[in-house]
Coordinates of C-alpha atoms in Angstrom, one line a residue:
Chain A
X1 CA 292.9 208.7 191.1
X2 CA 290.5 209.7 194.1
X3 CA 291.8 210.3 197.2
X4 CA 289.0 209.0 199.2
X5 CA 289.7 210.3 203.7
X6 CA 288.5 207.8 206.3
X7 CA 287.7 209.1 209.7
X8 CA 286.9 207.3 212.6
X9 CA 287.5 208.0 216.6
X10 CA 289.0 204.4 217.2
X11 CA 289.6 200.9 214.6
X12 CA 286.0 200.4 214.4
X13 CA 285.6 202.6 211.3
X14 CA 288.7 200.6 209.6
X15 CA 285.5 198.0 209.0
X16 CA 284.1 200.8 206.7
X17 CA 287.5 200.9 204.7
X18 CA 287.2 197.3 204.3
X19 CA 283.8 197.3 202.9
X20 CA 285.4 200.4 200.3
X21 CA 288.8 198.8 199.4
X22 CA 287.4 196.4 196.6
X23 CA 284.1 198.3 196.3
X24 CA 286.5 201.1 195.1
X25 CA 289.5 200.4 193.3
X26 CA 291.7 202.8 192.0
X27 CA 291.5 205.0 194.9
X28 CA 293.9 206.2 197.3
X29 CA 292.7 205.7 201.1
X30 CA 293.8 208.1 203.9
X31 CA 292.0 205.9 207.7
X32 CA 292.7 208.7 210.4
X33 CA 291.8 206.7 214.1
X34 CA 291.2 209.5 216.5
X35 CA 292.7 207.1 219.1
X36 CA 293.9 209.3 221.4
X37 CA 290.8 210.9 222.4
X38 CA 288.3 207.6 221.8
X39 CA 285.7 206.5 222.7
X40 CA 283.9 209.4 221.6
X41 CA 280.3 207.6 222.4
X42 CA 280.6 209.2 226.5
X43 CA 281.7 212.7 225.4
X44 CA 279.2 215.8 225.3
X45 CA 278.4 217.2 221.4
X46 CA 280.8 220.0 221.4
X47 CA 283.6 218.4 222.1
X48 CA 283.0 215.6 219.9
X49 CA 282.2 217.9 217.2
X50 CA 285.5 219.9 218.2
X51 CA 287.5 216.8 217.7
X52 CA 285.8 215.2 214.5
X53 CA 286.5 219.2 212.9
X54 CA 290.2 218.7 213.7
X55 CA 290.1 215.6 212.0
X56 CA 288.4 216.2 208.8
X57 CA 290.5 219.5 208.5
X58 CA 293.7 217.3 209.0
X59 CA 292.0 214.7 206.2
X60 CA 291.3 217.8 203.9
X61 CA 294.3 219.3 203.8
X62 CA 295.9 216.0 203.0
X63 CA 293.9 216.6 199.5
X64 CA 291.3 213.7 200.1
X65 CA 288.4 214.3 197.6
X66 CA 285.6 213.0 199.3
X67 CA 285.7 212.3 203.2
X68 CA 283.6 209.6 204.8
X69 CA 282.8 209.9 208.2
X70 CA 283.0 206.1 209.7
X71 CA 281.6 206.7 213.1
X72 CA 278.4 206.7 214.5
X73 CA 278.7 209.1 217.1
X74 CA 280.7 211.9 214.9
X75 CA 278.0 211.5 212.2
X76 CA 274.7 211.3 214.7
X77 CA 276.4 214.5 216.8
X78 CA 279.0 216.8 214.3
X79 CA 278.0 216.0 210.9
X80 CA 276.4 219.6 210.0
X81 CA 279.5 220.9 212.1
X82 CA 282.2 219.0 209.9
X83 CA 280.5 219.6 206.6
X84 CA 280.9 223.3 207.2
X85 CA 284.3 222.8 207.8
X86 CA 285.3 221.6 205.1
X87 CA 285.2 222.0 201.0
X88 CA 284.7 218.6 199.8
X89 CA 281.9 216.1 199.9
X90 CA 281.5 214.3 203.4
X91 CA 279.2 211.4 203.9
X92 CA 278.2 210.1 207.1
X93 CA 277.5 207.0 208.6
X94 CA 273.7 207.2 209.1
X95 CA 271.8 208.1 206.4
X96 CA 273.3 205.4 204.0
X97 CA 272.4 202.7 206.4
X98 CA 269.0 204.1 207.0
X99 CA 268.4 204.2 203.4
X100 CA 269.4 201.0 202.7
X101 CA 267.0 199.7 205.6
X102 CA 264.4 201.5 203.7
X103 CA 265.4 199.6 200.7
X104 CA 265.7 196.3 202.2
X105 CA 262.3 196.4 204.0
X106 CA 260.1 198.0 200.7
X107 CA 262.1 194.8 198.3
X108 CA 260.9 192.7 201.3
X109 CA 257.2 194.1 202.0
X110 CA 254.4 192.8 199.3
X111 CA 252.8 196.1 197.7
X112 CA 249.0 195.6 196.6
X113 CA 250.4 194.5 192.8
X114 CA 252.3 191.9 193.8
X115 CA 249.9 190.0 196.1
X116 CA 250.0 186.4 194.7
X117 CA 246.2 186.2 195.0
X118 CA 245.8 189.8 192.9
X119 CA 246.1 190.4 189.2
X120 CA 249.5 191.6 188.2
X121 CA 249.6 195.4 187.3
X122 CA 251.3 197.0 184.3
X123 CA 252.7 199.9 187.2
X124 CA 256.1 200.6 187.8
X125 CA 257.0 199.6 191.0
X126 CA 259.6 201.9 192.3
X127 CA 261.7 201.2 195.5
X128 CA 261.2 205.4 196.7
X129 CA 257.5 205.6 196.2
X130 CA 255.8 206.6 199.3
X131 CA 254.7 204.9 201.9
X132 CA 251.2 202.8 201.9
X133 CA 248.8 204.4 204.2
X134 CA 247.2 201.2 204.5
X135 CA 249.9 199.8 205.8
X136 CA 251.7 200.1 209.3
X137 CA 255.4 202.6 209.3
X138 CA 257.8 199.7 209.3
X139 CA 260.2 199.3 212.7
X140 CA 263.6 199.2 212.9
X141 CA 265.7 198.8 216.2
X142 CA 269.1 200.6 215.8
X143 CA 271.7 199.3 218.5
X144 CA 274.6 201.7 219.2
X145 CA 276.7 203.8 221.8
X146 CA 275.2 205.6 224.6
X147 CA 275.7 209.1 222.9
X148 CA 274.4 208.1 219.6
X149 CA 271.1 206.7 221.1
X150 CA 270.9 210.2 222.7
X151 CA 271.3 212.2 220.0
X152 CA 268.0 210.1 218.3
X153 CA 269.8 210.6 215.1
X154 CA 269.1 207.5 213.4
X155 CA 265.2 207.8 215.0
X156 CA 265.4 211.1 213.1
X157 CA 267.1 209.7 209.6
X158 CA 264.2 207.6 210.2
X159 CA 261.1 209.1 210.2
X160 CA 262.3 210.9 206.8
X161 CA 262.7 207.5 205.3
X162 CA 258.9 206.6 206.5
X163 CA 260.5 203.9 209.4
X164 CA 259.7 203.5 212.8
X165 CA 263.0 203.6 214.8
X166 CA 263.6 202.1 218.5
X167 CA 267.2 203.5 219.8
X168 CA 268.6 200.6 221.8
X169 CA 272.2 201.3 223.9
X170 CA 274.7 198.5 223.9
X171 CA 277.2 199.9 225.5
X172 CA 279.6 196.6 226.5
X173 CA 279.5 195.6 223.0
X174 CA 282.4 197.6 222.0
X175 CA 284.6 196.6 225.4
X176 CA 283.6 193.2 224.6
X177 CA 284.7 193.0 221.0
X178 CA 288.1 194.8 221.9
X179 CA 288.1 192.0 224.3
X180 CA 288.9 189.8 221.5
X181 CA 285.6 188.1 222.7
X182 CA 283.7 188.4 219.0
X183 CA 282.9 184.7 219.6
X184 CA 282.3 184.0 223.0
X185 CA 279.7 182.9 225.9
X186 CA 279.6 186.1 227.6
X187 CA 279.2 188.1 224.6
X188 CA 276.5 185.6 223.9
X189 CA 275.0 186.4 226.9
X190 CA 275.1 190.7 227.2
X191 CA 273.4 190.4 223.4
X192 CA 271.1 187.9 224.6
X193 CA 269.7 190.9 227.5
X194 CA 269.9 193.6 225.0
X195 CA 268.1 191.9 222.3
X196 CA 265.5 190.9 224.9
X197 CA 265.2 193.7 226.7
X198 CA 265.0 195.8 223.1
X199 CA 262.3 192.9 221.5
X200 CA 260.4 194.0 224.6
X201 CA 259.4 197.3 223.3
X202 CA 259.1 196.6 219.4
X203 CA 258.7 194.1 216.7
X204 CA 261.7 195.4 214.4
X205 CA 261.7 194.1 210.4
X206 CA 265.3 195.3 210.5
X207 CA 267.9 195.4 212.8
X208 CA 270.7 198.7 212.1
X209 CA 274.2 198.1 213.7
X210 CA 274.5 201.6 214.5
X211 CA 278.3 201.2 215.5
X212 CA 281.1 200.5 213.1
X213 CA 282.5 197.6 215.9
X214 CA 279.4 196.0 215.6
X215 CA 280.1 193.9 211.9
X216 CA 282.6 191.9 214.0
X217 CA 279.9 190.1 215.9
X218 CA 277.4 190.5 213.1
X219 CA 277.1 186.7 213.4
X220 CA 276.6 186.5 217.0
X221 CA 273.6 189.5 216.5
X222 CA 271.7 187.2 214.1
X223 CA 272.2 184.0 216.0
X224 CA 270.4 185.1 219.3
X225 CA 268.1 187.3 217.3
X226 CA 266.8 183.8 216.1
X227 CA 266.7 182.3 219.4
X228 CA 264.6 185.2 220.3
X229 CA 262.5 184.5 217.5
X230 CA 263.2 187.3 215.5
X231 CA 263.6 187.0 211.8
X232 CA 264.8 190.6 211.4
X233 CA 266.9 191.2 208.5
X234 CA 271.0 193.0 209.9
X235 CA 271.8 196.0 208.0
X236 CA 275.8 196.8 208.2
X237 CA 276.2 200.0 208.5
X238 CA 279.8 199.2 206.6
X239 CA 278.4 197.8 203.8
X240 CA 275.3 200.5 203.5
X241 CA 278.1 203.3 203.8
X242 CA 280.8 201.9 201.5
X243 CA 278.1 201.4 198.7
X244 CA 276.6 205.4 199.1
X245 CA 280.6 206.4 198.9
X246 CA 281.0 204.1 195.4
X247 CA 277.9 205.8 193.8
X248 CA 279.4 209.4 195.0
X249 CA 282.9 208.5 193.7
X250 CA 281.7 206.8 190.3
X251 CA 279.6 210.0 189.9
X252 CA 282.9 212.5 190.6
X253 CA 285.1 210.1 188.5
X254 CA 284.9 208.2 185.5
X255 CA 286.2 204.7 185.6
X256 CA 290.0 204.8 185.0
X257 CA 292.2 202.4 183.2
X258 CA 294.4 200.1 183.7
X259 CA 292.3 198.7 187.2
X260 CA 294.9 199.2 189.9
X261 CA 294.1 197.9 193.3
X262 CA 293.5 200.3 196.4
X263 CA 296.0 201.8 198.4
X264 CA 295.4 203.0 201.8
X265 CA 297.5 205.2 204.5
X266 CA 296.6 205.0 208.0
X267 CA 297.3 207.8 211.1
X268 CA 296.6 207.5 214.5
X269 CA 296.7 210.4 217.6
X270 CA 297.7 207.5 220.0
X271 CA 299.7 204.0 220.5
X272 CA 300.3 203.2 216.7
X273 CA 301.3 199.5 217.5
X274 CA 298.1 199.1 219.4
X275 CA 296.2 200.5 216.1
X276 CA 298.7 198.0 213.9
X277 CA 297.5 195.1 215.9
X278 CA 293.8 195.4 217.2
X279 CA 293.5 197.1 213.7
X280 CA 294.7 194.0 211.6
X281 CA 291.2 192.4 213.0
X282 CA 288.7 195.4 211.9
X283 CA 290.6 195.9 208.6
X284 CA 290.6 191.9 208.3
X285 CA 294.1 192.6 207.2
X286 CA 297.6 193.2 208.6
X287 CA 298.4 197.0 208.7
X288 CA 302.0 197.7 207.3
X289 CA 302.7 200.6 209.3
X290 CA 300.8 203.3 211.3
X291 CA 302.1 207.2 211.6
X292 CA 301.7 209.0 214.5
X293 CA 299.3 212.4 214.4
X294 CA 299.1 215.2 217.3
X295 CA 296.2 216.9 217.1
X296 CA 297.1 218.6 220.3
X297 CA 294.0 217.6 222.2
Chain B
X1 CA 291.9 223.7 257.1
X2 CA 293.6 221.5 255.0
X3 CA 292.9 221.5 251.0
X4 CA 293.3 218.4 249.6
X5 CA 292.9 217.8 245.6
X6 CA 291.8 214.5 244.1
X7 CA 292.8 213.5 240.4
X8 CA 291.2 211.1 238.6
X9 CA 290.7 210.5 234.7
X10 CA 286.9 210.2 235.3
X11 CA 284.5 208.6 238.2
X12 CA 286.7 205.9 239.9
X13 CA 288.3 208.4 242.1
X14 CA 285.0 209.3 243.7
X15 CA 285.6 205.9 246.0
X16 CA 289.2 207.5 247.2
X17 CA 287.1 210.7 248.3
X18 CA 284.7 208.8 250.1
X19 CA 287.1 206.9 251.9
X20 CA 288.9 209.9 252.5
X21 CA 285.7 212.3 253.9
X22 CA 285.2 210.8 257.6
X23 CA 288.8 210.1 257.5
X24 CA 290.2 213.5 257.6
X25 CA 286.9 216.0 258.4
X26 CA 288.0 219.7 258.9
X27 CA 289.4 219.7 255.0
X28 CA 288.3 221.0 252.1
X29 CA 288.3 218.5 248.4
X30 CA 288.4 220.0 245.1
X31 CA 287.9 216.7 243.1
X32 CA 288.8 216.8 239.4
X33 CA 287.6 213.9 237.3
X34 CA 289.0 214.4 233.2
X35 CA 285.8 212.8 231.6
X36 CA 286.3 214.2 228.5
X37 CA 290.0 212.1 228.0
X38 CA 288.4 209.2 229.7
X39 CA 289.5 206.8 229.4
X40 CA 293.4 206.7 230.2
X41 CA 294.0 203.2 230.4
X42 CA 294.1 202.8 226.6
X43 CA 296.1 205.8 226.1
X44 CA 300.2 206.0 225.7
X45 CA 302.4 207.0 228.2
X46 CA 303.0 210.7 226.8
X47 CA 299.7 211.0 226.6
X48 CA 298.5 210.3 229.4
X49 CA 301.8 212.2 231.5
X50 CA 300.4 214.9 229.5
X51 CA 296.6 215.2 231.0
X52 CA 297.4 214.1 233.9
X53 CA 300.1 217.1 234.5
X54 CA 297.3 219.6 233.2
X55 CA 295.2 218.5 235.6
X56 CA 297.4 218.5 238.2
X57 CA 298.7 222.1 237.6
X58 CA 294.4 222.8 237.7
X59 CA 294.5 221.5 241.3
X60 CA 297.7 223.0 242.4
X61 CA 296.9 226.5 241.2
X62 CA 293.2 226.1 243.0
X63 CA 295.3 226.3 245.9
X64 CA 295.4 222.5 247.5
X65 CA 297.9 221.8 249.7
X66 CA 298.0 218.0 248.9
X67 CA 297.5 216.3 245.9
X68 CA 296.2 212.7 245.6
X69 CA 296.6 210.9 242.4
X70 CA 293.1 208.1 242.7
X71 CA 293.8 206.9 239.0
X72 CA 296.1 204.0 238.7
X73 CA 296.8 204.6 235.3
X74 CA 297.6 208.1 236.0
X75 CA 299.7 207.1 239.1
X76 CA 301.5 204.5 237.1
X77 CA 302.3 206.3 234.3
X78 CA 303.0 209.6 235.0
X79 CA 303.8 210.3 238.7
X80 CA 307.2 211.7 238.6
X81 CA 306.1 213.7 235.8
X82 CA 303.4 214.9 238.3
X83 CA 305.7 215.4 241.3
X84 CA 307.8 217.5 238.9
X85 CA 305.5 219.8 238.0
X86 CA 303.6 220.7 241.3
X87 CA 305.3 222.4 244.4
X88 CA 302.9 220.3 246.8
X89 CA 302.9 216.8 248.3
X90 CA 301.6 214.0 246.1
X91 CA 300.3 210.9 246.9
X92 CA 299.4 208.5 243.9
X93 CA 297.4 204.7 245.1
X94 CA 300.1 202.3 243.8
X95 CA 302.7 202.3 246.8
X96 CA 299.9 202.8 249.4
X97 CA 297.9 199.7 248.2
X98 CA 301.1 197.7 248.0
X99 CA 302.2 198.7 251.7
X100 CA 298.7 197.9 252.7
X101 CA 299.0 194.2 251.0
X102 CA 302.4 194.0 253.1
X103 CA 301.1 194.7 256.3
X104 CA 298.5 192.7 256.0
X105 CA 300.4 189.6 255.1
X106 CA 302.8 190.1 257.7
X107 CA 300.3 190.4 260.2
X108 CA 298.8 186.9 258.5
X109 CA 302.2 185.1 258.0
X110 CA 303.2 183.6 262.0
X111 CA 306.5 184.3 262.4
X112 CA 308.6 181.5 264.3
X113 CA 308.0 183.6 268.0
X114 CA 304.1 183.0 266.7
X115 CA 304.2 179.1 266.8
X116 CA 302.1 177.8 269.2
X117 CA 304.7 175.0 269.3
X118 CA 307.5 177.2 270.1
X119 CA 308.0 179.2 273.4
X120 CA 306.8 182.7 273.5
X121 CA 309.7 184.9 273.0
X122 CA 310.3 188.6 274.8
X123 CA 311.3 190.1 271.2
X124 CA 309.0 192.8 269.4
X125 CA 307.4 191.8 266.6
X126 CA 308.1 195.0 264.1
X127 CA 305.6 195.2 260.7
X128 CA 308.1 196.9 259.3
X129 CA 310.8 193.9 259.8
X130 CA 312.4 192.6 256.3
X131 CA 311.5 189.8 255.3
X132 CA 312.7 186.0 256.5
X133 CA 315.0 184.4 253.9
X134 CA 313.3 181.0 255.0
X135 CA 309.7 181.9 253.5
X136 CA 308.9 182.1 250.2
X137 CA 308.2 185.3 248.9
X138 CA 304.5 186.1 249.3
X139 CA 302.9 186.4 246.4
X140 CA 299.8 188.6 245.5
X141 CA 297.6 189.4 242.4
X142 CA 296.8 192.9 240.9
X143 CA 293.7 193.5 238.3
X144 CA 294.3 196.3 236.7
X145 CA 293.1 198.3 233.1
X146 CA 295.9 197.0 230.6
X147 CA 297.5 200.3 230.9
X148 CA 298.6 199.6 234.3
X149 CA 299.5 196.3 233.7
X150 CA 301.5 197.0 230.6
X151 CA 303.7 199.7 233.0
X152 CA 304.3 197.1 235.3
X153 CA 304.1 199.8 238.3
X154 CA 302.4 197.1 240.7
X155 CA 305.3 194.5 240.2
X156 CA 308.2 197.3 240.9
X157 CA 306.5 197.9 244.0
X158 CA 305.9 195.1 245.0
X159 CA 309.6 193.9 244.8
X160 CA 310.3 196.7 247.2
X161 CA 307.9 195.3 249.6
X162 CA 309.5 192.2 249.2
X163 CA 306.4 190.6 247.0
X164 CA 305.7 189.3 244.1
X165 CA 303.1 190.4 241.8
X166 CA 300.7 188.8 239.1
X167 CA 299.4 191.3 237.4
X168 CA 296.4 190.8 235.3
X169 CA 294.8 192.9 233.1
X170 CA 290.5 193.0 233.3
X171 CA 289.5 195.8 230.6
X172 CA 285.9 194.7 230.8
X173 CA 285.4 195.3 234.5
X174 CA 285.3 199.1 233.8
X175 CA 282.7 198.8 231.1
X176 CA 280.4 196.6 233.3
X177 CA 280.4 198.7 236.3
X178 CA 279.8 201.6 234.7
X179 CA 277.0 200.0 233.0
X180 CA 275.9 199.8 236.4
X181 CA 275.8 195.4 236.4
X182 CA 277.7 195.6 239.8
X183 CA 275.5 192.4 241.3
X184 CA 274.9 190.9 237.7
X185 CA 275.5 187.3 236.3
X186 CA 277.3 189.0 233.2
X187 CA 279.6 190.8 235.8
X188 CA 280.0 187.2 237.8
X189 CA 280.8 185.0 235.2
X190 CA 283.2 187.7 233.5
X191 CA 285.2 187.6 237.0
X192 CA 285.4 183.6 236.9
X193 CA 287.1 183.9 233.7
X194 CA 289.7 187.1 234.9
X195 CA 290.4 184.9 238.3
X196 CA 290.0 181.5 236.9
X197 CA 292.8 182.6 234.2
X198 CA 294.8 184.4 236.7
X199 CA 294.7 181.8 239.5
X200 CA 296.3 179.2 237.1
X201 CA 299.2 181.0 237.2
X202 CA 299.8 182.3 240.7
X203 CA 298.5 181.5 244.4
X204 CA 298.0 184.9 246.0
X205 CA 297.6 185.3 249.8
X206 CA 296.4 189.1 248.4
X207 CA 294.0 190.3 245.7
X208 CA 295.0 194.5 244.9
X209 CA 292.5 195.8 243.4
X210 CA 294.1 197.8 241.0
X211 CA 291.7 200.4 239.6
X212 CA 289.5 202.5 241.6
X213 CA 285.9 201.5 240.2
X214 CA 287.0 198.1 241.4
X215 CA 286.0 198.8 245.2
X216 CA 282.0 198.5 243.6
X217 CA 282.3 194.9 243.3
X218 CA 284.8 194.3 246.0
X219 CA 282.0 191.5 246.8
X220 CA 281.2 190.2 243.7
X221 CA 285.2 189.4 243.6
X222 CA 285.4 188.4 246.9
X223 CA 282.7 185.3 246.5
X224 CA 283.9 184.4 243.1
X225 CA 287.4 183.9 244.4
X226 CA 286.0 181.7 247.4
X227 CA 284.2 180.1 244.8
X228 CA 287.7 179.3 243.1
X229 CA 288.6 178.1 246.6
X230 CA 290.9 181.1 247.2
X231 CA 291.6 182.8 250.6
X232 CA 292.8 185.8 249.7
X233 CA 292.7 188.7 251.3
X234 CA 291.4 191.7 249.6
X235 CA 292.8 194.8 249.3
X236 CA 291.0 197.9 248.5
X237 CA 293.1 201.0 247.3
X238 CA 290.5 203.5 248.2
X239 CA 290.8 202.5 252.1
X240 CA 294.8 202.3 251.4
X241 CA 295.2 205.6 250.3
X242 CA 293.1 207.3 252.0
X243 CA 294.8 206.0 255.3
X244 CA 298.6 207.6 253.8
X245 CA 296.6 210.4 253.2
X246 CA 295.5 210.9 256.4
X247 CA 298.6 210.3 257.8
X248 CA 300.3 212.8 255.6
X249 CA 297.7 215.3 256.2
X250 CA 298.0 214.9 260.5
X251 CA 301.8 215.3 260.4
X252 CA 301.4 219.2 258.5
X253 CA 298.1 220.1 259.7
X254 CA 298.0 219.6 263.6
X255 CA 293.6 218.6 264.4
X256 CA 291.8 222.1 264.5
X257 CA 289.2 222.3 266.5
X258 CA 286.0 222.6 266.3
X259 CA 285.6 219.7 264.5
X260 CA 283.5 220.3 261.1
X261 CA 282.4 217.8 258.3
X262 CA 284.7 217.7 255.3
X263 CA 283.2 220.0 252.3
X264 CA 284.0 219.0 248.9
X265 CA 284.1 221.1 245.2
X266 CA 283.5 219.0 241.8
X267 CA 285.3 220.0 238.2
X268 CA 284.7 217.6 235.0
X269 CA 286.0 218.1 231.8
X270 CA 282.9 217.3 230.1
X271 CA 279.3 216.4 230.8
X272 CA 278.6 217.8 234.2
X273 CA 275.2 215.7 234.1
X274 CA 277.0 212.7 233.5
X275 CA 279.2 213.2 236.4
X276 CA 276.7 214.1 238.5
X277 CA 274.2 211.3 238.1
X278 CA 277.1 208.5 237.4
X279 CA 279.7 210.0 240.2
X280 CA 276.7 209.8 242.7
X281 CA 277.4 205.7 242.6
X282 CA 280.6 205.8 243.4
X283 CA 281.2 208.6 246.1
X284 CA 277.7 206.6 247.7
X285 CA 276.5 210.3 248.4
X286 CA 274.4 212.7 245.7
X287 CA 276.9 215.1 244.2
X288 CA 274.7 218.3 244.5
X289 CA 276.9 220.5 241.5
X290 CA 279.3 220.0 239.1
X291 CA 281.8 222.5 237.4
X292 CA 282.5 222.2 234.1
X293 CA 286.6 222.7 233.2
X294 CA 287.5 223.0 230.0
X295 CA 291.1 221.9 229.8
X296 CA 291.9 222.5 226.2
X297 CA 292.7 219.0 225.1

């Protein structure tokens, strides 16, 4: 049975777990919430790549398999940093969701052959061919933390996947949805001035949520995004990274018998009964028991 | 001359320093803001009495001959912790604030030799005098990070001023200043909600403004509560504390003459740049350099 490690600095990556718990069955789940030294998205690059090293060591030497790094601003900031650290496979949060943007927007963008007014071509249409030179680089807006907009790591993962990024900071999105306010006029209102003031600057066919809070109010994102006229399509970054992690795993592991359901353990450097309870909502179910980690920081 | 260290988990504490710079001139600040633990108000009690003794140690062994605590979550959590572990005098904002709120509702309560009814009477009027069994007790309101409220700090205070205290918790006030929306619609409809919820349970005659970014939108809360047809007065903890301070500071150090302007030092425990651009804001001066501290953590 794979031991599969899930790291995160806070709850938000416990929406990543949810996306993997049915995606992969049979697997054993270590979450660790770095809760004690969150939010990581103000902090410079060293120490947040000090911090996320500490973690996946911790995760490693638990005997996790594969590690998944569920936060944005560990993966945009410390991901070559935690992949030397450690000996087994780590996937980020970024690439998968980038990818899976790229996928989206070539299933949803007519190529020459399958113009309705064309004759239909015996060619294999394949979902990595290059891009068309005829036509314009596709836009994506990616909203996130300050420190992952700074890094311009998803504008990076990007431009190797042949898409146009636009960065966009939404900072009071994660106060908001620790709030409790996932469905609520003010939240309403603060997505309503970033989506405008980011709809300034581009025409996006794809909208990233570049923070692992942000499927909580993935609802609310596509709502005003209408209002504003915008029929981007919402990428989750939870669903894009649980889906790379399944294709990794499947690879590593044949399919066992008899099917058992996940399991899952979860630590936390800080408060476990604050992770138990404003965890329950992320996970989108309740959390047995939490243990307590000191990673001395 | 006089050194005098200020603590704070990150910016906030800036207002405290620049209450306290034409307050006492002829000193020296060392001001330590520890940005890379930011914030404190979600962290645990050990935690926090942890950094915020680390810190404190910094200060001490800098050579400052007072020590003021301008974090409230610090203050509430971990000041005899603090007091224990530094030879020097420490002053955190909670009881300052509170004896402020007292005096100032004495001076606005009439006591009976105030009636204009009654005849004037030859006795002194003393702030200090305890309190008249006839009132009620006066009542006041905190907002605070839910760290301080969940310590309850405020309320034990308050009850040895002879006040009570509703404390509420207004985790998104932080977010929102520090976003830089201190005269924004988001910021005034977020403080209806905090002082619509908080009024239905409690008729201050004092708001405290628990947390030391608050004094940014002293103004913004002072027209939504007068909106809410509240008279309360408010409170500001930088101006409180700054004024024990002071008085602290006069009764060891007698005034030096000439008079100079106060210097000041800055240490952060991560992004200097940050610091220097964001602290700027709330110490309403520019913050020519910052040091950067690495505390370990």
């Amino acid at each position: 049975m794979p031991v599969i490690g899930v790291f995160d600095s806070g709850f938000g990556g416990l929406t990543v777990l949810r996306a993997l718990l049915p995606l992969i069955p049979n697997a054993h789940y270590i979450y660790l919430g770095d809760t004690a030294r969150l939010p990581y998205g103000a902090k410079s690059q060293a120490t947040i790549a000090r911090y996320a090293v500490e973690s996946a060591r911790f995760l490693a030497d638990q005997g996790c398999d594969h590690l998944v790094i569920a936060c944005n601003t560990a993966t945009a900031l410390a991901l070559p940093e935690i992949k030397a650290a450690v000996a087994i496979p780590v996937i980020g949060v970024i690439e998968p969701v980038v990818a899976a943007a790229h996928a989206a927007l070539l299933r949803a963008t007519p190529t020459p052959t399958q113009d309705p007014s064309s004759q239909p071509s015996s060619a294999p249409v394949s979902t990595n061919r290059p891009p068309d030179h005829d036509l314009p680089t596709p836009q994506i807006l990616v909203l996130a933390t300050n420190a992952t907009v700074q890094s311009h790591a998803y504008f990076q993962a990007s431009q190797n996947h042949h898409l146009h990024a636009t960065e966009k900071a939404t900072p009071l999105l994660v106060p908001l949805i620790e709030e409790g306010w996932t469905n609520h006029p003010v939240t309403r209102q603060v997505l309503s001035i970033y989506l405008a003031e980011a709809l300034g600057t581009c025409t996006p066919q794809a909208i990233l949520l570049g923070c692992t809070h942000y499927p909580l109010i993935a609802s609310e994102i596509e709502s005003t995004l209408r209002k504003l006229n915008s029929s981007a399509t919402i990428i989750d970054s939870a669903q894009a990274t649980a889906a790379a992690v399944a294709q990794q795993v499947a690879q590593a592991n044949p399919p066992s018998t008899p099917h058992r359901p996940a399991t899952f353990l979860c630590y936390a450097t800080d408060s476990t009964e604050k992770f138990r309870r404003l965890g329950s909502t992320f996970l989108g179910q309740p959390i047995p028991s939490v243990n307590l980690l000191d990673l001395g920081g």
